[in-house]
Amino acid sequence: MMKRETIFLKLVIVLMALPALAISIFVVPPMTGFVGEILPKWEFLKYVFMLTLYGSAIAYFAALYQTLKLLGYIDKGIAFSERSVKALKNIKYCALAITVLFILNLPIILYTAEVDDAPGLGGLGMIITFGAIVIAVFAAVLQKLLQNAIDIKSENDLTV
């Protein structure tokens, strides 16, 4: 049974997936081709670029899925469980993967922005990288707090 409190959050998670899916389908392929055009001597970089962007998208969708699982645990009343800790840990790893993949792509993104005279593109790459780092740190903090709460709860259960 889905609780009203998390319906909105689940809807937001689904809506967050739609732009990423659209970008993966409609923006990445032409952008990959453009990278191949501006770097003809290093044409293999377009494949590196494409793979890292799709790898980031996969990590993003995995993080969204873990978030949906976490909301499901909240619905079931088992938010303070090892499953929730594991979901937060997976979200942290997904955010770290996105960070690493975008750092690998940043030189290509910045060069593309310079050639295409699109400074916002370079800024967008840095914002995504920074945002992923923030999410990884936040998930790590929540994971640690939740683990401490579970440990305290289990100690109290043993005392009673």
PDB file of C-alpha atoms in Angstrom:
ATOM      1  CA  MET A   1       0.000   0.000   0.000  1.00  0.00           C
ATOM      2  CA  MET A   2       1.427   3.354  -1.050  1.00  0.00           C
ATOM      3  CA  LYS A   3       1.205   6.083   1.547  1.00  0.00           C
ATOM      4  CA  ARG A   4       0.209   9.604   0.626  1.00  0.00           C
ATOM      5  CA  GLU A   5       3.349  11.118   2.115  1.00  0.00           C
ATOM      6  CA  THR A   6       5.639   9.475  -0.426  1.00  0.00           C
ATOM      7  CA  ILE A   7       3.454   9.588  -3.543  1.00  0.00           C
ATOM      8  CA  PHE A   8       4.614  13.122  -4.339  1.00  0.00           C
ATOM      9  CA  LEU A   9       8.266  12.192  -3.817  1.00  0.00           C
ATOM     10  CA  LYS A  10       7.923   9.131  -6.040  1.00  0.00           C
ATOM     11  CA  LEU A  11       6.310  11.260  -8.737  1.00  0.00           C
ATOM     12  CA  VAL A  12       9.193  13.740  -8.502  1.00  0.00           C
ATOM     13  CA  ILE A  13      11.713  10.894  -8.869  1.00  0.00           C
ATOM     14  CA  VAL A  14       9.943   9.668 -12.012  1.00  0.00           C
ATOM     15  CA  LEU A  15       9.827  13.223 -13.384  1.00  0.00           C
ATOM     16  CA  MET A  16      13.562  13.583 -12.702  1.00  0.00           C
ATOM     17  CA  ALA A  17      14.211  10.584 -14.940  1.00  0.00           C
ATOM     18  CA  LEU A  18      12.406  12.022 -17.973  1.00  0.00           C
ATOM     19  CA  PRO A  19      14.853  14.849 -18.847  1.00  0.00           C
ATOM     20  CA  ALA A  20      17.830  12.518 -18.396  1.00  0.00           C
ATOM     21  CA  LEU A  21      16.202  10.003 -20.710  1.00  0.00           C
ATOM     22  CA  ALA A  22      15.472  12.713 -23.293  1.00  0.00           C
ATOM     23  CA  ILE A  23      19.071  13.969 -23.113  1.00  0.00           C
ATOM     24  CA  SER A  24      20.382  10.432 -23.500  1.00  0.00           C
ATOM     25  CA  ILE A  25      18.271   9.891 -26.612  1.00  0.00           C
ATOM     26  CA  PHE A  26      18.290  13.286 -28.323  1.00  0.00           C
ATOM     27  CA  VAL A  27      21.380  15.210 -27.134  1.00  0.00           C
ATOM     28  CA  VAL A  28      24.174  12.701 -26.555  1.00  0.00           C
ATOM     29  CA  PRO A  29      24.360  11.219 -30.098  1.00  0.00           C
ATOM     30  CA  PRO A  30      24.618  14.584 -31.944  1.00  0.00           C
ATOM     31  CA  MET A  31      27.016  15.929 -29.317  1.00  0.00           C
ATOM     32  CA  THR A  32      29.179  12.824 -29.697  1.00  0.00           C
ATOM     33  CA  GLY A  33      29.278  13.422 -33.442  1.00  0.00           C
ATOM     34  CA  PHE A  34      30.288  17.041 -32.850  1.00  0.00           C
ATOM     35  CA  VAL A  35      33.123  15.949 -30.564  1.00  0.00           C
ATOM     36  CA  GLY A  36      34.318  13.638 -33.359  1.00  0.00           C
ATOM     37  CA  GLU A  37      34.257  16.572 -35.808  1.00  0.00           C
ATOM     38  CA  ILE A  38      36.236  18.987 -33.635  1.00  0.00           C
ATOM     39  CA  LEU A  39      38.789  16.351 -32.603  1.00  0.00           C
ATOM     40  CA  PRO A  40      39.507  14.502 -35.877  1.00  0.00           C
ATOM     41  CA  LYS A  41      43.016  13.478 -34.772  1.00  0.00           C
ATOM     42  CA  TRP A  42      41.608  11.842 -31.652  1.00  0.00           C
ATOM     43  CA  GLU A  43      38.401  10.396 -33.015  1.00  0.00           C
ATOM     44  CA  PHE A  44      38.407   7.667 -30.354  1.00  0.00           C
ATOM     45  CA  LEU A  45      37.608  10.391 -27.804  1.00  0.00           C
ATOM     46  CA  LYS A  46      34.080  10.627 -29.159  1.00  0.00           C
ATOM     47  CA  TYR A  47      33.538   7.038 -28.055  1.00  0.00           C
ATOM     48  CA  VAL A  48      35.068   7.747 -24.656  1.00  0.00           C
ATOM     49  CA  PHE A  49      32.811  10.789 -24.402  1.00  0.00           C
ATOM     50  CA  MET A  50      29.712   8.809 -25.381  1.00  0.00           C
ATOM     51  CA  LEU A  51      30.492   5.900 -23.049  1.00  0.00           C
ATOM     52  CA  THR A  52      31.126   8.161 -20.065  1.00  0.00           C
ATOM     53  CA  LEU A  53      27.905  10.109 -20.675  1.00  0.00           C
ATOM     54  CA  TYR A  54      25.863   6.917 -20.976  1.00  0.00           C
ATOM     55  CA  GLY A  55      27.687   5.501 -17.944  1.00  0.00           C
ATOM     56  CA  SER A  56      26.686   8.623 -16.023  1.00  0.00           C
ATOM     57  CA  ALA A  57      23.092   8.199 -17.173  1.00  0.00           C
ATOM     58  CA  ILE A  58      23.069   4.575 -16.007  1.00  0.00           C
ATOM     59  CA  ALA A  59      24.461   5.620 -12.613  1.00  0.00           C
ATOM     60  CA  TYR A  60      21.847   8.382 -12.412  1.00  0.00           C
ATOM     61  CA  PHE A  61      18.978   5.981 -13.151  1.00  0.00           C
ATOM     62  CA  ALA A  62      20.402   3.487 -10.652  1.00  0.00           C
ATOM     63  CA  ALA A  63      20.469   6.219  -7.993  1.00  0.00           C
ATOM     64  CA  LEU A  64      16.866   7.139  -8.783  1.00  0.00           C
ATOM     65  CA  TYR A  65      15.875   3.466  -8.483  1.00  0.00           C
ATOM     66  CA  GLN A  66      17.632   3.224  -5.103  1.00  0.00           C
ATOM     67  CA  THR A  67      15.754   6.349  -4.013  1.00  0.00           C
ATOM     68  CA  LEU A  68      12.454   4.732  -5.009  1.00  0.00           C
ATOM     69  CA  LYS A  69      13.430   1.651  -2.985  1.00  0.00           C
ATOM     70  CA  LEU A  70      14.220   3.886  -0.009  1.00  0.00           C
ATOM     71  CA  LEU A  71      10.798   5.533  -0.292  1.00  0.00           C
ATOM     72  CA  GLY A  72       9.259   2.049  -0.452  1.00  0.00           C
ATOM     73  CA  TYR A  73      10.998   1.150   2.806  1.00  0.00           C
ATOM     74  CA  ILE A  74       9.557   4.304   4.350  1.00  0.00           C
ATOM     75  CA  ASP A  75       6.080   3.241   3.151  1.00  0.00           C
ATOM     76  CA  LYS A  76       6.525  -0.185   4.731  1.00  0.00           C
ATOM     77  CA  GLY A  77       7.708   1.309   8.024  1.00  0.00           C
ATOM     78  CA  ILE A  78      11.190  -0.185   7.771  1.00  0.00           C
ATOM     79  CA  ALA A  79      13.093   3.042   7.128  1.00  0.00           C
ATOM     80  CA  PHE A  80      15.442   2.284  10.023  1.00  0.00           C
ATOM     81  CA  SER A  81      16.857  -0.913   8.576  1.00  0.00           C
ATOM     82  CA  GLU A  82      20.000  -2.242   6.973  1.00  0.00           C
ATOM     83  CA  ARG A  83      18.181  -2.152   3.625  1.00  0.00           C
ATOM     84  CA  SER A  84      17.902   1.630   3.891  1.00  0.00           C
ATOM     85  CA  VAL A  85      21.576   1.903   4.775  1.00  0.00           C
ATOM     86  CA  LYS A  86      22.418  -0.214   1.729  1.00  0.00           C
ATOM     87  CA  ALA A  87      20.232   1.962  -0.521  1.00  0.00           C
ATOM     88  CA  LEU A  88      21.979   5.111   0.729  1.00  0.00           C
ATOM     89  CA  LYS A  89      25.346   3.437   0.201  1.00  0.00           C
ATOM     90  CA  ASN A  90      24.366   2.604  -3.391  1.00  0.00           C
ATOM     91  CA  ILE A  91      23.201   6.186  -3.985  1.00  0.00           C
ATOM     92  CA  LYS A  92      26.569   7.400  -2.687  1.00  0.00           C
ATOM     93  CA  TYR A  93      28.431   5.079  -5.063  1.00  0.00           C
ATOM     94  CA  CYS A  94      26.281   6.161  -8.007  1.00  0.00           C
ATOM     95  CA  ALA A  95      26.972   9.829  -7.244  1.00  0.00           C
ATOM     96  CA  LEU A  96      30.698   9.105  -6.972  1.00  0.00           C
ATOM     97  CA  ALA A  97      30.587   7.278 -10.324  1.00  0.00           C
ATOM     98  CA  ILE A  98      28.889  10.269 -11.947  1.00  0.00           C
ATOM     99  CA  THR A  99      31.526  12.561 -10.433  1.00  0.00           C
ATOM    100  CA  VAL A 100      34.426  10.476 -11.745  1.00  0.00           C
ATOM    101  CA  LEU A 101      32.876  10.087 -15.201  1.00  0.00           C
ATOM    102  CA  PHE A 102      32.205  13.812 -15.534  1.00  0.00           C
ATOM    103  CA  ILE A 103      35.703  14.670 -14.328  1.00  0.00           C
ATOM    104  CA  LEU A 104      37.007  12.403 -17.094  1.00  0.00           C
ATOM    105  CA  ASN A 105      34.780  14.230 -19.585  1.00  0.00           C
ATOM    106  CA  LEU A 106      35.452  17.746 -18.329  1.00  0.00           C
ATOM    107  CA  PRO A 107      38.438  18.431 -20.648  1.00  0.00           C
ATOM    108  CA  ILE A 108      36.374  17.353 -23.665  1.00  0.00           C
ATOM    109  CA  ILE A 109      33.378  19.388 -22.497  1.00  0.00           C
ATOM    110  CA  LEU A 110      35.503  22.495 -21.882  1.00  0.00           C
ATOM    111  CA  TYR A 111      37.235  22.164 -25.252  1.00  0.00           C
ATOM    112  CA  THR A 112      33.875  21.685 -26.996  1.00  0.00           C
ATOM    113  CA  ALA A 113      32.506  24.750 -25.214  1.00  0.00           C
ATOM    114  CA  GLU A 114      35.534  26.767 -26.341  1.00  0.00           C
ATOM    115  CA  VAL A 115      35.309  25.651 -29.989  1.00  0.00           C
ATOM    116  CA  ASP A 116      31.529  26.096 -30.154  1.00  0.00           C
ATOM    117  CA  ASP A 117      31.731  29.386 -28.206  1.00  0.00           C
ATOM    118  CA  ALA A 118      29.282  28.029 -25.639  1.00  0.00           C
ATOM    119  CA  PRO A 119      30.635  28.943 -22.185  1.00  0.00           C
ATOM    120  CA  GLY A 120      27.473  27.641 -20.515  1.00  0.00           C
ATOM    121  CA  LEU A 121      28.349  24.125 -21.617  1.00  0.00           C
ATOM    122  CA  GLY A 122      31.575  24.167 -19.596  1.00  0.00           C
ATOM    123  CA  GLY A 123      29.737  25.610 -16.618  1.00  0.00           C
ATOM    124  CA  LEU A 124      27.063  22.932 -16.902  1.00  0.00           C
ATOM    125  CA  GLY A 125      29.702  20.191 -16.816  1.00  0.00           C
ATOM    126  CA  MET A 126      31.211  21.682 -13.663  1.00  0.00           C
ATOM    127  CA  ILE A 127      27.799  22.140 -12.027  1.00  0.00           C
ATOM    128  CA  ILE A 128      26.872  18.497 -12.668  1.00  0.00           C
ATOM    129  CA  THR A 129      30.224  17.380 -11.243  1.00  0.00           C
ATOM    130  CA  PHE A 130      29.838  19.557  -8.157  1.00  0.00           C
ATOM    131  CA  GLY A 131      26.201  18.495  -7.690  1.00  0.00           C
ATOM    132  CA  ALA A 132      27.157  14.826  -7.812  1.00  0.00           C
ATOM    133  CA  ILE A 133      29.866  15.406  -5.197  1.00  0.00           C
ATOM    134  CA  VAL A 134      27.340  17.149  -2.927  1.00  0.00           C
ATOM    135  CA  ILE A 135      24.877  14.265  -3.321  1.00  0.00           C
ATOM    136  CA  ALA A 136      27.622  11.714  -2.555  1.00  0.00           C
ATOM    137  CA  VAL A 137      28.619  13.570   0.627  1.00  0.00           C
ATOM    138  CA  PHE A 138      24.985  14.005   1.685  1.00  0.00           C
ATOM    139  CA  ALA A 139      24.233  10.314   1.096  1.00  0.00           C
ATOM    140  CA  ALA A 140      27.357   9.339   3.057  1.00  0.00           C
ATOM    141  CA  VAL A 141      26.295  11.529   5.993  1.00  0.00           C
ATOM    142  CA  LEU A 142      22.751  10.115   5.934  1.00  0.00           C
ATOM    143  CA  GLN A 143      24.132   6.580   5.691  1.00  0.00           C
ATOM    144  CA  LYS A 144      26.318   7.150   8.763  1.00  0.00           C
ATOM    145  CA  LEU A 145      23.482   8.778  10.727  1.00  0.00           C
ATOM    146  CA  LEU A 146      21.056   5.997   9.839  1.00  0.00           C
ATOM    147  CA  GLN A 147      23.595   3.318  10.771  1.00  0.00           C
ATOM    148  CA  ASN A 148      24.159   5.033  14.145  1.00  0.00           C
ATOM    149  CA  ALA A 149      20.402   5.239  14.735  1.00  0.00           C
ATOM    150  CA  ILE A 150      20.020   1.537  13.911  1.00  0.00           C
ATOM    151  CA  ASP A 151      22.887   0.663  16.266  1.00  0.00           C
ATOM    152  CA  ILE A 152      21.336   2.713  19.089  1.00  0.00           C
ATOM    153  CA  LYS A 153      17.924   1.142  18.432  1.00  0.00           C
ATOM    154  CA  SER A 154      19.371  -2.385  18.556  1.00  0.00           C
ATOM    155  CA  GLU A 155      21.218  -1.572  21.799  1.00  0.00           C
ATOM    156  CA  ASN A 156      17.968  -0.279  23.313  1.00  0.00           C
ATOM    157  CA  ASP A 157      16.105  -3.387  22.137  1.00  0.00           C
ATOM    158  CA  LEU A 158      18.683  -5.570  23.879  1.00  0.00           C
ATOM    159  CA  THR A 159      18.439  -3.522  27.083  1.00  0.00           C
ATOM    160  CA  VAL A 160      14.673  -3.840  27.392  1.00  0.00           C
TER     161      VAL A 160
END
